[in-house]
Short mmCIF file of C-alpha atoms in Angstrom, two decimals:
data_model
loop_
_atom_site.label_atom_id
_atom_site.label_comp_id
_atom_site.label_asym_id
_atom_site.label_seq_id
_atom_site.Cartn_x
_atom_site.Cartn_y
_atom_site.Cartn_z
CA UNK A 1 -13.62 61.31 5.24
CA UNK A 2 -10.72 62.18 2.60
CA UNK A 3 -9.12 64.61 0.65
CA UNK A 4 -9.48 65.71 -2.86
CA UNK A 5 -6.70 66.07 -4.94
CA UNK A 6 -6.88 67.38 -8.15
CA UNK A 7 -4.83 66.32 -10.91
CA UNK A 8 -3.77 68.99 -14.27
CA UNK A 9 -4.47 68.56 -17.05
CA UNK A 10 -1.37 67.49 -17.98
CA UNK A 11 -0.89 64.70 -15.95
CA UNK A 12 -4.65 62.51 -16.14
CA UNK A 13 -2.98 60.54 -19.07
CA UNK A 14 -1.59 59.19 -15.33
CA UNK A 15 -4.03 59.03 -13.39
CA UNK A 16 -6.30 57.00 -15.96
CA UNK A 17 -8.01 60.40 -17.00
CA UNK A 18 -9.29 61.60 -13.79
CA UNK A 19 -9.57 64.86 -12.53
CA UNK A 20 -9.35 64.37 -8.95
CA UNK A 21 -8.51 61.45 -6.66
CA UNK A 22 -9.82 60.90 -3.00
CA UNK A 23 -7.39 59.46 -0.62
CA UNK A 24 -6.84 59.64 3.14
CA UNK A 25 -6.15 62.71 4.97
CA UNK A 26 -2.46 62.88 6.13
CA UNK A 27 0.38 65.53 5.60
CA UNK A 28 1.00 66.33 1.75
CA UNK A 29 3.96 63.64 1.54
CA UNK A 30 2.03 60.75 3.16
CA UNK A 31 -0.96 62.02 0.33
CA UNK A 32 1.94 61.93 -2.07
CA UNK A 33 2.76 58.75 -1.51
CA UNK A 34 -0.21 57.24 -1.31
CA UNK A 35 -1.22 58.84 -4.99
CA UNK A 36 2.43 58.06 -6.02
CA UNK A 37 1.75 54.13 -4.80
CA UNK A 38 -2.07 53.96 -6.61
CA UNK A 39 -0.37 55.72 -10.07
CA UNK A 40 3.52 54.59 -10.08
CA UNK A 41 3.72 56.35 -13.63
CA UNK A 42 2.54 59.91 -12.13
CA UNK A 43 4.95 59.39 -9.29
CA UNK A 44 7.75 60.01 -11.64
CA UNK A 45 6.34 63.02 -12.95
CA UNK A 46 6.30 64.46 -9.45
CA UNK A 47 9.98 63.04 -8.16
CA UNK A 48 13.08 63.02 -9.29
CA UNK A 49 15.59 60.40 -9.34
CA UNK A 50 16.57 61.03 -5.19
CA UNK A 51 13.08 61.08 -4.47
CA UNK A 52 12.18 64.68 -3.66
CA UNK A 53 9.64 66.62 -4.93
CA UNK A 54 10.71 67.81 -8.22
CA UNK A 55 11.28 71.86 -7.82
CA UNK A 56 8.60 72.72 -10.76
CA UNK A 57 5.57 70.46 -8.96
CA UNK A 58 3.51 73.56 -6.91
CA UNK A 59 1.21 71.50 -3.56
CA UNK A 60 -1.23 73.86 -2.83
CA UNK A 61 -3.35 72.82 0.03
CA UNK A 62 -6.51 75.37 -0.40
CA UNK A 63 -4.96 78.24 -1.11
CA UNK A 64 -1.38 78.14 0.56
CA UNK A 65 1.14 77.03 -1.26
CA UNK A 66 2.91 74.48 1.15
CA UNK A 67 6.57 76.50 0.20
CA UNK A 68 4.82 79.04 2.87
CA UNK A 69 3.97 76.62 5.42
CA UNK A 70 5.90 73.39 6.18
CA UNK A 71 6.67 71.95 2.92
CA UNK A 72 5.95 68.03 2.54
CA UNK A 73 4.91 67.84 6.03
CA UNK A 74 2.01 70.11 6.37
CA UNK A 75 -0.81 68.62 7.57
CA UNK A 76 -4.18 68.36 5.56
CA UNK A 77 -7.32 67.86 7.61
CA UNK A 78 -10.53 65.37 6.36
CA UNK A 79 -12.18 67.21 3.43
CA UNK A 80 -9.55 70.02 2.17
CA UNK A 81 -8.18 70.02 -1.19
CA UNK A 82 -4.65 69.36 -2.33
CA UNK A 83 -3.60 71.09 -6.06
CA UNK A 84 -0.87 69.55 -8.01
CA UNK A 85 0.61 72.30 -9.92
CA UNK A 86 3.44 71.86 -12.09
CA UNK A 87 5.51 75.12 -13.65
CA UNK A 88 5.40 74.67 -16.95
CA UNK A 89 7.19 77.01 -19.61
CA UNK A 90 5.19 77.82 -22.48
CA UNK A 91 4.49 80.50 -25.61
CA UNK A 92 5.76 81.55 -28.72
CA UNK A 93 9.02 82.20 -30.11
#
């Protein structure tokens, strides 16, 4: 089995339009990697230039955000879902 992990909006153009990707279960780095490795562009969205998560990219694995359990290396077990969220500013001036 796999995960799911579901890609914004924002960030198909990276991901070749697709909603979702299914990759091996893991912790949320190793799943991170591996969806960083398949779409190089996307990984830059989600790293920065040291190569940590960049601090406006919300992992939510269900509903937890992964700030609240152990970060990158919280595990996530065959069929659970993994949401990229990034922060993004918005409205009207």
């Amino acid at each position: 089995m796999a995960v799911t992990v579901t890609i914004p909006t924002a960030l198909r153009q990276y991901t070749g339009g697709n909603a979702s990707v299914a990759l091996a279960a893991g912790s949320v780095g190793q799943i991170l990697a591996a969806l960083s490795e398949q779409y190089p562009q996307l990984g830059k969205h989600l790293y920065n230039e040291q190569g940590t998560l960049r601090s406006f990219v919300n992992i939510y694995v269900g509903d937890e955000d992964i700030r609240h359990l152990q970060g990158i290396e919280t595990p996530v077990p065959d069929g659970e879902t993994v949401s990229i969220i990034p922060a993004i500013a918005g409205g009207v001036r």
